[in-house]
Amino acid sequence: MRSLFRLWLFAACFLLFGGVTGSAQAQYCPIEGLYGSVDRHYINFTIDTEKCSRNCTDMQYLNIIASGSTGIAVESMDINEQDPASKNVFEIKSDVNYGIDQGSSQQARIRFMPKRFGEYSATLIVTFGYQDPVIGAFRACVQEKFGAVVARSRTLIEEMEKRGPNLTEVERREALTKTKYEALLPKLANELGEAEKKVADLKIEKEQVLKELREGFYCDQCWHSKSQIEKPGKETFEQHVKRVGGKAVPAPDYKIEEKMTEFRHAISDAEDKVEELQKRKKQAEDNQQSEIVENSIARQTVIRRFSQQLAAEKAKKVLAQKRLGEMDAEADKRARQRNTITVELKGVYRAKK
């Protein structure tokens, strides 16, 4: 692009002065569309902003200096300001600003007025000011990098706050715990109550049978006491003794000992059952409490992690907003700074009749 510009500038020199030399210095914004012509004593040059780099925004003429050798006067037709320090140097002061509107052409017409015919050296220096062309790309990059982060974080934060922590699995486990122990604990309590009642009933029955065996309420044919015979509810002790042809007599000591041994075994088995059920019930209660605690911890963990994620996303958004503000401020600062391009055209002006 720089080489192309220099070729273009040389062409402008030929048009302006009949062609000797040309030079230009441009940083990021080559002056494309600079061309000129000679109309008798007038030098016309034009900036065609249609051809200027699109990145060069807000371009303005900052300074135009036209100078000639002794014996040549310079007159600006459009911009008329003479440098009092030299009769041969005419400067367009920077406070006379010609903004370049995109899509239009700006012209400056300089007239060299010779006092006599002949050849004169002449120099035309035009200084342009423009905003840094990378500002637009810089802003776009900032928006892409930080603005997008802010937007994504804002959307995610809104969704997270609306949705809340995901407690689906925790609530499922809590429901399972509740259902399981609501059925199990009453069942174990009922079984334990029945086992304890059986122990108590056996102890009462033992004392009752022992009394009957000793007091003569004992059938010498079937070897059972009165309460044992009447327990099924089918007949009385007297009816039974009469039916089997037996006698009601006190039981011998060895029979009493046999019955007491039977009761001791039955009571021991019943007490073992009670102890087993007590352990099972206690274990179930402990398990229930343990699961409740685990579920509570799981719930708190999910909520804590959600809060941490939400806080992290908010911090990310704040940081991105801060960086976005800093970068915007930097872009504004750069936008206030004006870079310059100076184009210098030298040649020989031939004053003819």
mmCIF file of C-alpha atoms in Angstrom:
data_model
loop_
_atom_site.group_PDB
_atom_site.id
_atom_site.type_symbol
_atom_site.label_atom_id
_atom_site.label_comp_id
_atom_site.label_asym_id
_atom_site.label_seq_id
_atom_site.Cartn_x
_atom_site.Cartn_y
_atom_site.Cartn_z
ATOM 1 C CA MET A 1 0.000 0.000 0.000
ATOM 2 C CA ARG A 2 2.880 2.378 0.820
ATOM 3 C CA SER A 3 4.534 1.720 -2.559
ATOM 4 C CA LEU A 4 1.239 2.277 -4.322
ATOM 5 C CA PHE A 5 0.820 5.517 -2.468
ATOM 6 C CA ARG A 6 4.263 6.766 -3.444
ATOM 7 C CA LEU A 7 3.599 5.985 -7.094
ATOM 8 C CA TRP A 8 0.364 7.918 -6.807
ATOM 9 C CA LEU A 9 2.171 10.790 -5.144
ATOM 10 C CA PHE A 10 4.733 10.984 -7.938
ATOM 11 C CA ALA A 11 1.861 11.180 -10.410
ATOM 12 C CA ALA A 12 0.460 14.073 -8.399
ATOM 13 C CA CYS A 13 3.827 15.831 -8.545
ATOM 14 C CA PHE A 14 3.881 15.601 -12.316
ATOM 15 C CA LEU A 15 0.394 16.971 -12.526
ATOM 16 C CA LEU A 16 1.142 19.799 -10.142
ATOM 17 C CA PHE A 17 4.594 20.947 -11.172
ATOM 18 C CA GLY A 18 5.500 19.269 -14.397
ATOM 19 C CA GLY A 19 7.254 16.580 -12.336
ATOM 20 C CA VAL A 20 10.522 16.607 -10.435
ATOM 21 C CA THR A 21 10.338 14.805 -7.072
ATOM 22 C CA GLY A 22 7.730 13.746 -4.586
ATOM 23 C CA SER A 23 7.756 12.309 -1.055
ATOM 24 C CA ALA A 24 5.210 11.329 1.538
ATOM 25 C CA GLN A 25 5.078 9.947 5.017
ATOM 26 C CA ALA A 26 1.980 8.051 6.080
ATOM 27 C CA GLN A 27 1.547 5.765 9.032
ATOM 28 C CA TYR A 28 -1.655 3.760 8.911
ATOM 29 C CA CYS A 29 -3.741 5.946 6.660
ATOM 30 C CA PRO A 30 -2.296 6.362 3.151
ATOM 31 C CA ILE A 31 -3.640 9.392 1.283
ATOM 32 C CA GLU A 32 -5.301 7.679 -1.589
ATOM 33 C CA GLY A 33 -7.185 9.958 -3.921
ATOM 34 C CA LEU A 34 -4.700 12.859 -3.790
ATOM 35 C CA TYR A 35 -4.443 14.392 -7.226
ATOM 36 C CA GLY A 36 -3.802 17.813 -8.725
ATOM 37 C CA SER A 37 -3.709 19.895 -11.864
ATOM 38 C CA VAL A 38 -2.222 23.108 -13.217
ATOM 39 C CA ASP A 39 -4.601 25.735 -14.508
ATOM 40 C CA ARG A 40 -2.380 28.575 -15.755
ATOM 41 C CA HIS A 41 -1.005 29.979 -12.524
ATOM 42 C CA TYR A 42 -3.251 27.922 -10.299
ATOM 43 C CA ILE A 43 -2.348 24.691 -8.587
ATOM 44 C CA ASN A 44 -5.438 22.705 -7.673
ATOM 45 C CA PHE A 45 -5.277 19.641 -5.458
ATOM 46 C CA THR A 46 -8.099 17.485 -4.220
ATOM 47 C CA ILE A 47 -8.582 14.831 -1.569
ATOM 48 C CA ASP A 48 -11.164 12.356 -2.769
ATOM 49 C CA THR A 49 -12.425 10.797 0.443
ATOM 50 C CA GLU A 50 -14.223 8.065 -1.454
ATOM 51 C CA LYS A 51 -10.771 6.678 -2.160
ATOM 52 C CA CYS A 52 -9.304 7.415 1.236
ATOM 53 C CA SER A 53 -8.859 4.524 3.584
ATOM 54 C CA ARG A 54 -12.157 3.805 5.288
ATOM 55 C CA ASN A 55 -10.385 3.525 8.614
ATOM 56 C CA CYS A 56 -9.303 7.178 8.542
ATOM 57 C CA THR A 57 -12.208 8.833 10.289
ATOM 58 C CA ASP A 58 -12.586 12.528 11.006
ATOM 59 C CA MET A 59 -9.721 13.552 8.687
ATOM 60 C CA GLN A 60 -9.049 17.272 8.529
ATOM 61 C CA TYR A 61 -6.597 19.685 6.937
ATOM 62 C CA LEU A 62 -4.440 20.841 9.795
ATOM 63 C CA ASN A 63 -1.873 22.865 7.966
ATOM 64 C CA ILE A 64 -1.031 23.889 4.400
ATOM 65 C CA ILE A 65 2.238 25.633 3.614
ATOM 66 C CA ALA A 66 3.059 26.811 0.116
ATOM 67 C CA SER A 67 6.401 28.429 -0.558
ATOM 68 C CA GLY A 68 8.274 29.599 -3.602
ATOM 69 C CA SER A 69 11.628 31.075 -4.490
ATOM 70 C CA THR A 70 12.267 34.788 -4.498
ATOM 71 C CA GLY A 71 10.181 36.620 -6.968
ATOM 72 C CA ILE A 72 7.090 34.450 -6.679
ATOM 73 C CA ALA A 73 4.011 35.338 -4.721
ATOM 74 C CA VAL A 74 1.585 32.757 -3.432
ATOM 75 C CA GLU A 75 -2.117 33.339 -3.171
ATOM 76 C CA SER A 76 -4.616 30.945 -1.669
ATOM 77 C CA MET A 77 -7.978 31.231 -3.317
ATOM 78 C CA ASP A 78 -9.916 29.202 -0.789
ATOM 79 C CA ILE A 79 -7.667 29.566 2.225
ATOM 80 C CA ASN A 80 -5.995 32.922 2.496
ATOM 81 C CA GLU A 81 -3.520 33.407 5.310
ATOM 82 C CA GLN A 82 0.013 34.718 4.745
ATOM 83 C CA ASP A 83 2.859 33.997 7.103
ATOM 84 C CA PRO A 84 4.177 37.445 8.038
ATOM 85 C CA ALA A 85 7.669 36.058 8.610
ATOM 86 C CA SER A 86 8.289 35.515 4.914
ATOM 87 C CA LYS A 87 6.862 37.027 1.768
ATOM 88 C CA ASN A 88 7.477 33.776 -0.013
ATOM 89 C CA VAL A 89 5.873 31.407 2.510
ATOM 90 C CA PHE A 90 2.132 31.266 2.896
ATOM 91 C CA GLU A 91 0.775 29.159 5.727
ATOM 92 C CA ILE A 92 -2.759 28.089 6.320
ATOM 93 C CA LYS A 93 -3.124 28.267 10.076
ATOM 94 C CA SER A 94 -4.378 25.235 11.919
ATOM 95 C CA ASP A 95 -7.360 27.107 13.295
ATOM 96 C CA VAL A 96 -8.689 27.304 9.738
ATOM 97 C CA ASN A 97 -9.860 23.715 9.594
ATOM 98 C CA TYR A 98 -11.373 21.927 6.639
ATOM 99 C CA GLY A 99 -13.015 18.732 7.775
ATOM 100 C CA ILE A 100 -13.130 15.958 5.230
ATOM 101 C CA ASP A 101 -16.566 14.418 4.982
ATOM 102 C CA GLN A 102 -16.676 10.789 3.941
ATOM 103 C CA GLY A 103 -17.997 10.413 0.421
ATOM 104 C CA SER A 104 -17.131 13.926 -0.743
ATOM 105 C CA SER A 105 -14.136 15.735 -2.215
ATOM 106 C CA GLN A 106 -12.322 18.636 -0.584
ATOM 107 C CA GLN A 107 -10.335 21.058 -2.721
ATOM 108 C CA ALA A 108 -7.700 23.657 -1.973
ATOM 109 C CA ARG A 109 -6.663 25.979 -4.811
ATOM 110 C CA ILE A 110 -3.300 27.666 -4.461
ATOM 111 C CA ARG A 111 -2.146 30.372 -6.908
ATOM 112 C CA PHE A 112 1.512 31.117 -7.576
ATOM 113 C CA MET A 113 1.811 34.646 -8.966
ATOM 114 C CA PRO A 114 5.172 35.226 -10.635
ATOM 115 C CA LYS A 115 6.564 38.725 -10.880
ATOM 116 C CA ARG A 116 8.291 37.740 -14.074
ATOM 117 C CA PHE A 117 8.322 34.835 -16.440
ATOM 118 C CA GLY A 118 10.710 31.976 -15.881
ATOM 119 C CA GLU A 119 11.138 28.942 -13.677
ATOM 120 C CA TYR A 120 10.769 28.973 -9.938
ATOM 121 C CA SER A 121 11.193 26.291 -7.339
ATOM 122 C CA ALA A 122 8.083 25.653 -5.344
ATOM 123 C CA THR A 123 7.118 23.494 -2.390
ATOM 124 C CA LEU A 124 3.679 22.486 -1.237
ATOM 125 C CA ILE A 125 3.382 20.838 2.192
ATOM 126 C CA VAL A 126 -0.004 19.578 3.293
ATOM 127 C CA THR A 127 -0.538 18.167 6.770
ATOM 128 C CA PHE A 128 -3.591 16.078 7.505
ATOM 129 C CA GLY A 129 -4.878 15.023 10.886
ATOM 130 C CA TYR A 130 -6.856 11.851 11.459
ATOM 131 C CA GLN A 131 -8.003 9.614 14.222
ATOM 132 C CA ASP A 132 -6.126 6.393 14.851
ATOM 133 C CA PRO A 133 -7.643 3.930 12.367
ATOM 134 C CA VAL A 134 -7.268 1.040 14.794
ATOM 135 C CA ILE A 135 -9.704 2.590 17.272
ATOM 136 C CA GLY A 136 -12.713 1.022 15.584
ATOM 137 C CA ALA A 137 -11.055 -2.382 15.573
ATOM 138 C CA PHE A 138 -9.925 -1.796 19.146
ATOM 139 C CA ARG A 139 -13.471 -1.036 20.280
ATOM 140 C CA ALA A 140 -14.800 -4.072 18.408
ATOM 141 C CA CYS A 141 -12.170 -6.267 20.045
ATOM 142 C CA VAL A 142 -13.003 -4.867 23.481
ATOM 143 C CA GLN A 143 -16.701 -5.516 22.938
ATOM 144 C CA GLU A 144 -16.019 -9.010 21.659
ATOM 145 C CA LYS A 145 -13.730 -9.893 24.539
ATOM 146 C CA PHE A 146 -15.306 -8.123 27.507
ATOM 147 C CA GLY A 147 -18.743 -6.987 26.320
ATOM 148 C CA ALA A 148 -19.609 -10.539 25.312
ATOM 149 C CA VAL A 149 -18.431 -11.818 28.702
ATOM 150 C CA VAL A 150 -20.641 -9.285 30.479
ATOM 151 C CA ALA A 151 -23.642 -10.236 28.333
ATOM 152 C CA ARG A 152 -23.118 -13.967 28.838
ATOM 153 C CA SER A 153 -22.617 -13.527 32.586
ATOM 154 C CA ARG A 154 -25.723 -11.356 32.872
ATOM 155 C CA THR A 155 -27.829 -13.979 31.067
ATOM 156 C CA LEU A 156 -26.344 -16.837 33.090
ATOM 157 C CA ILE A 157 -26.853 -15.004 36.393
ATOM 158 C CA GLU A 158 -30.500 -14.313 35.551
ATOM 159 C CA GLU A 159 -31.035 -17.973 34.646
ATOM 160 C CA MET A 160 -29.275 -19.209 37.800
ATOM 161 C CA GLU A 161 -31.229 -16.883 40.092
ATOM 162 C CA LYS A 162 -34.486 -17.899 38.432
ATOM 163 C CA ARG A 163 -33.706 -21.632 38.520
ATOM 164 C CA GLY A 164 -32.004 -21.801 41.914
ATOM 165 C CA PRO A 165 -29.859 -24.728 43.100
ATOM 166 C CA ASN A 166 -30.571 -28.129 41.560
ATOM 167 C CA LEU A 167 -32.022 -30.082 44.510
ATOM 168 C CA THR A 168 -33.741 -32.799 42.454
ATOM 169 C CA GLU A 169 -31.437 -35.625 43.569
ATOM 170 C CA VAL A 170 -31.382 -34.446 47.181
ATOM 171 C CA GLU A 171 -35.173 -34.242 47.319
ATOM 172 C CA ARG A 172 -35.433 -37.729 45.785
ATOM 173 C CA ARG A 173 -33.198 -39.157 48.518
ATOM 174 C CA GLU A 174 -35.095 -37.280 51.226
ATOM 175 C CA ALA A 175 -38.380 -38.711 49.923
ATOM 176 C CA LEU A 176 -36.949 -42.253 49.893
ATOM 177 C CA THR A 177 -35.752 -41.891 53.485
ATOM 178 C CA LYS A 178 -39.114 -40.587 54.626
ATOM 179 C CA THR A 179 -41.087 -43.340 52.858
ATOM 180 C CA LYS A 180 -38.814 -46.154 54.037
ATOM 181 C CA TYR A 181 -38.785 -45.299 57.732
ATOM 182 C CA GLU A 182 -42.425 -44.269 57.912
ATOM 183 C CA ALA A 183 -43.200 -47.902 57.048
ATOM 184 C CA LEU A 184 -40.342 -49.687 58.857
ATOM 185 C CA LEU A 185 -40.318 -48.040 62.288
ATOM 186 C CA PRO A 186 -44.032 -48.566 63.119
ATOM 187 C CA LYS A 187 -43.736 -52.193 61.969
ATOM 188 C CA LEU A 188 -40.747 -52.854 64.240
ATOM 189 C CA ALA A 189 -42.417 -51.065 67.138
ATOM 190 C CA ASN A 190 -45.512 -53.237 66.728
ATOM 191 C CA GLU A 191 -43.461 -56.448 66.589
ATOM 192 C CA LEU A 192 -41.489 -55.385 69.647
ATOM 193 C CA GLY A 193 -44.672 -54.651 71.575
ATOM 194 C CA GLU A 194 -46.070 -58.085 70.762
ATOM 195 C CA ALA A 195 -42.791 -59.766 71.777
ATOM 196 C CA GLU A 196 -42.700 -57.898 75.083
ATOM 197 C CA LYS A 197 -46.336 -58.826 75.765
ATOM 198 C CA LYS A 198 -45.520 -62.462 75.074
ATOM 199 C CA VAL A 199 -42.743 -62.399 77.660
ATOM 200 C CA ALA A 200 -45.053 -60.838 80.208
ATOM 201 C CA ASP A 201 -47.837 -63.347 79.424
ATOM 202 C CA LEU A 202 -45.451 -66.300 79.737
ATOM 203 C CA LYS A 203 -44.265 -65.102 83.137
ATOM 204 C CA ILE A 204 -47.846 -64.726 84.363
ATOM 205 C CA GLU A 205 -48.770 -68.104 82.941
ATOM 206 C CA LYS A 206 -45.755 -69.697 84.584
ATOM 207 C CA GLU A 207 -46.807 -68.479 88.020
ATOM 208 C CA GLN A 208 -50.404 -69.540 87.417
ATOM 209 C CA VAL A 209 -49.410 -73.049 86.268
ATOM 210 C CA LEU A 210 -47.008 -73.469 89.184
ATOM 211 C CA LYS A 211 -49.783 -72.600 91.622
ATOM 212 C CA GLU A 212 -52.206 -74.997 89.945
ATOM 213 C CA LEU A 213 -49.698 -77.847 89.890
ATOM 214 C CA ARG A 214 -49.047 -77.451 93.578
ATOM 215 C CA GLU A 215 -52.723 -77.013 94.595
ATOM 216 C CA GLY A 216 -54.127 -80.074 92.827
ATOM 217 C CA PHE A 217 -55.404 -78.588 89.583
ATOM 218 C CA TYR A 218 -53.430 -81.137 87.599
ATOM 219 C CA CYS A 219 -54.771 -83.975 85.394
ATOM 220 C CA ASP A 220 -52.974 -87.239 86.088
ATOM 221 C CA GLN A 221 -53.875 -88.520 82.621
ATOM 222 C CA CYS A 222 -52.646 -85.723 80.275
ATOM 223 C CA TRP A 223 -50.123 -84.116 82.644
ATOM 224 C CA HIS A 224 -51.468 -80.571 82.114
ATOM 225 C CA SER A 225 -52.599 -77.961 84.586
ATOM 226 C CA LYS A 226 -56.067 -76.449 84.751
ATOM 227 C CA SER A 227 -55.139 -73.177 82.918
ATOM 228 C CA GLN A 228 -53.335 -75.053 80.160
ATOM 229 C CA ILE A 229 -56.382 -77.305 79.575
ATOM 230 C CA GLU A 230 -58.820 -74.378 79.561
ATOM 231 C CA LYS A 231 -56.603 -72.123 77.420
ATOM 232 C CA PRO A 232 -58.013 -73.272 74.040
ATOM 233 C CA GLY A 233 -61.503 -72.466 75.384
ATOM 234 C CA LYS A 234 -63.114 -75.772 74.381
ATOM 235 C CA GLU A 235 -63.892 -77.228 77.804
ATOM 236 C CA THR A 236 -63.433 -76.668 81.506
ATOM 237 C CA PHE A 237 -60.880 -78.478 83.633
ATOM 238 C CA GLU A 238 -63.606 -80.545 85.314
ATOM 239 C CA GLN A 239 -65.126 -81.561 81.963
ATOM 240 C CA HIS A 240 -61.713 -82.570 80.704
ATOM 241 C CA VAL A 241 -60.869 -84.711 83.729
ATOM 242 C CA LYS A 242 -64.226 -86.467 83.505
ATOM 243 C CA ARG A 243 -63.875 -86.994 79.753
ATOM 244 C CA VAL A 244 -60.406 -88.580 79.967
ATOM 245 C CA GLY A 245 -61.239 -90.528 83.144
ATOM 246 C CA GLY A 246 -58.493 -88.901 85.102
ATOM 247 C CA LYS A 247 -58.153 -87.320 88.516
ATOM 248 C CA ALA A 248 -57.305 -83.803 89.678
ATOM 249 C CA VAL A 249 -54.245 -84.231 91.841
ATOM 250 C CA PRO A 250 -51.194 -82.190 92.880
ATOM 251 C CA ALA A 251 -48.395 -82.716 90.371
ATOM 252 C CA PRO A 252 -45.313 -84.571 91.485
ATOM 253 C CA ASP A 253 -42.172 -82.531 91.963
ATOM 254 C CA TYR A 254 -40.444 -83.845 88.863
ATOM 255 C CA LYS A 255 -43.480 -82.828 86.757
ATOM 256 C CA ILE A 256 -43.443 -79.399 88.329
ATOM 257 C CA GLU A 257 -39.725 -79.097 87.490
ATOM 258 C CA GLU A 258 -40.347 -80.190 83.885
ATOM 259 C CA LYS A 259 -43.066 -77.557 83.457
ATOM 260 C CA MET A 260 -40.910 -74.860 85.004
ATOM 261 C CA THR A 261 -38.046 -75.813 82.653
ATOM 262 C CA GLU A 262 -40.410 -75.522 79.673
ATOM 263 C CA PHE A 263 -41.500 -72.073 80.814
ATOM 264 C CA ARG A 264 -37.927 -70.921 81.393
ATOM 265 C CA HIS A 265 -36.973 -71.932 77.834
ATOM 266 C CA ALA A 266 -40.061 -70.285 76.360
ATOM 267 C CA ILE A 267 -39.517 -67.100 78.344
ATOM 268 C CA SER A 268 -35.815 -67.041 77.387
ATOM 269 C CA ASP A 269 -36.659 -67.427 73.692
ATOM 270 C CA ALA A 270 -39.270 -64.690 73.955
ATOM 271 C CA GLU A 271 -36.813 -62.381 75.708
ATOM 272 C CA ASP A 272 -34.211 -63.070 73.007
ATOM 273 C CA LYS A 273 -36.795 -62.081 70.425
ATOM 274 C CA VAL A 274 -37.492 -58.872 72.352
ATOM 275 C CA GLU A 275 -33.784 -58.067 72.490
ATOM 276 C CA GLU A 276 -33.381 -58.715 68.765
ATOM 277 C CA LEU A 277 -36.318 -56.462 67.913
ATOM 278 C CA GLN A 278 -35.021 -53.749 70.224
ATOM 279 C CA LYS A 279 -31.675 -53.828 68.412
ATOM 280 C CA ARG A 280 -33.342 -53.761 65.009
ATOM 281 C CA LYS A 281 -35.553 -50.859 66.039
ATOM 282 C CA LYS A 282 -32.612 -48.940 67.497
ATOM 283 C CA GLN A 283 -30.534 -49.594 64.370
ATOM 284 C CA ALA A 284 -33.371 -48.426 62.137
ATOM 285 C CA GLU A 285 -33.755 -45.245 64.192
ATOM 286 C CA ASP A 286 -29.996 -44.621 63.996
ATOM 287 C CA ASN A 287 -30.011 -45.261 60.247
ATOM 288 C CA GLN A 288 -32.917 -42.881 59.818
ATOM 289 C CA GLN A 289 -31.126 -40.147 61.727
ATOM 290 C CA SER A 290 -27.908 -40.790 59.799
ATOM 291 C CA GLU A 291 -29.703 -40.554 56.452
ATOM 292 C CA ILE A 292 -31.471 -37.374 57.557
ATOM 293 C CA VAL A 293 -28.103 -35.833 58.468
ATOM 294 C CA GLU A 294 -26.531 -37.012 55.180
ATOM 295 C CA ASN A 295 -29.430 -35.599 53.197
ATOM 296 C CA SER A 296 -29.162 -32.321 55.074
ATOM 297 C CA ILE A 297 -25.423 -32.131 54.365
ATOM 298 C CA ALA A 298 -26.061 -32.956 50.701
ATOM 299 C CA ARG A 299 -28.685 -30.196 50.518
ATOM 300 C CA GLN A 300 -26.356 -27.660 52.147
ATOM 301 C CA THR A 301 -23.508 -28.730 49.823
ATOM 302 C CA VAL A 302 -25.626 -28.223 46.708
ATOM 303 C CA ILE A 303 -26.808 -24.821 47.955
ATOM 304 C CA ARG A 304 -23.263 -23.775 48.928
ATOM 305 C CA ARG A 305 -21.804 -24.808 45.562
ATOM 306 C CA PHE A 306 -24.605 -23.002 43.766
ATOM 307 C CA SER A 307 -23.961 -19.874 45.840
ATOM 308 C CA GLN A 308 -20.233 -20.119 45.086
ATOM 309 C CA GLN A 309 -20.880 -20.528 41.356
ATOM 310 C CA LEU A 310 -23.310 -17.600 41.378
ATOM 311 C CA ALA A 311 -20.854 -15.431 43.322
ATOM 312 C CA ALA A 312 -18.029 -16.401 40.950
ATOM 313 C CA GLU A 313 -20.148 -15.533 37.916
ATOM 314 C CA LYS A 314 -21.091 -12.183 39.458
ATOM 315 C CA ALA A 315 -17.422 -11.471 40.212
ATOM 316 C CA LYS A 316 -16.556 -12.426 36.636
ATOM 317 C CA LYS A 317 -19.199 -10.010 35.367
ATOM 318 C CA VAL A 318 -17.958 -7.185 37.637
ATOM 319 C CA LEU A 319 -14.363 -7.739 36.511
ATOM 320 C CA ALA A 320 -15.380 -7.806 32.843
ATOM 321 C CA GLN A 321 -17.428 -4.617 33.331
ATOM 322 C CA LYS A 322 -14.435 -2.971 34.980
ATOM 323 C CA ARG A 323 -12.113 -4.007 32.156
ATOM 324 C CA LEU A 324 -14.707 -2.930 29.594
ATOM 325 C CA GLY A 325 -14.901 0.503 31.218
ATOM 326 C CA GLU A 326 -11.113 0.784 31.315
ATOM 327 C CA MET A 327 -10.791 -0.220 27.671
ATOM 328 C CA ASP A 328 -13.571 2.160 26.616
ATOM 329 C CA ALA A 329 -11.792 4.940 28.479
ATOM 330 C CA GLU A 330 -8.565 4.029 26.694
ATOM 331 C CA ALA A 331 -10.387 4.070 23.351
ATOM 332 C CA ASP A 332 -11.850 7.497 24.187
ATOM 333 C CA LYS A 333 -8.388 8.715 25.119
ATOM 334 C CA ARG A 334 -6.964 7.471 21.834
ATOM 335 C CA ALA A 335 -9.876 8.979 19.936
ATOM 336 C CA ARG A 336 -9.020 12.407 21.357
ATOM 337 C CA GLN A 337 -5.476 12.106 20.092
ATOM 338 C CA ARG A 338 -4.878 13.127 16.504
ATOM 339 C CA ASN A 339 -2.237 11.508 14.335
ATOM 340 C CA THR A 340 -0.810 13.364 11.390
ATOM 341 C CA ILE A 341 0.249 12.659 7.837
ATOM 342 C CA THR A 342 2.411 15.149 6.011
ATOM 343 C CA VAL A 343 2.611 15.189 2.225
ATOM 344 C CA GLU A 344 5.404 17.265 0.705
ATOM 345 C CA LEU A 345 5.442 18.081 -3.019
ATOM 346 C CA LYS A 346 8.436 19.783 -4.585
ATOM 347 C CA GLY A 347 8.958 20.851 -8.127
ATOM 348 C CA VAL A 348 9.670 23.627 -10.569
ATOM 349 C CA TYR A 349 6.933 26.023 -11.489
ATOM 350 C CA ARG A 350 7.231 27.356 -15.003
ATOM 351 C CA ALA A 351 5.645 30.745 -15.362
ATOM 352 C CA LYS A 352 4.750 31.318 -18.988
ATOM 353 C CA LYS A 353 3.134 34.101 -20.899
#
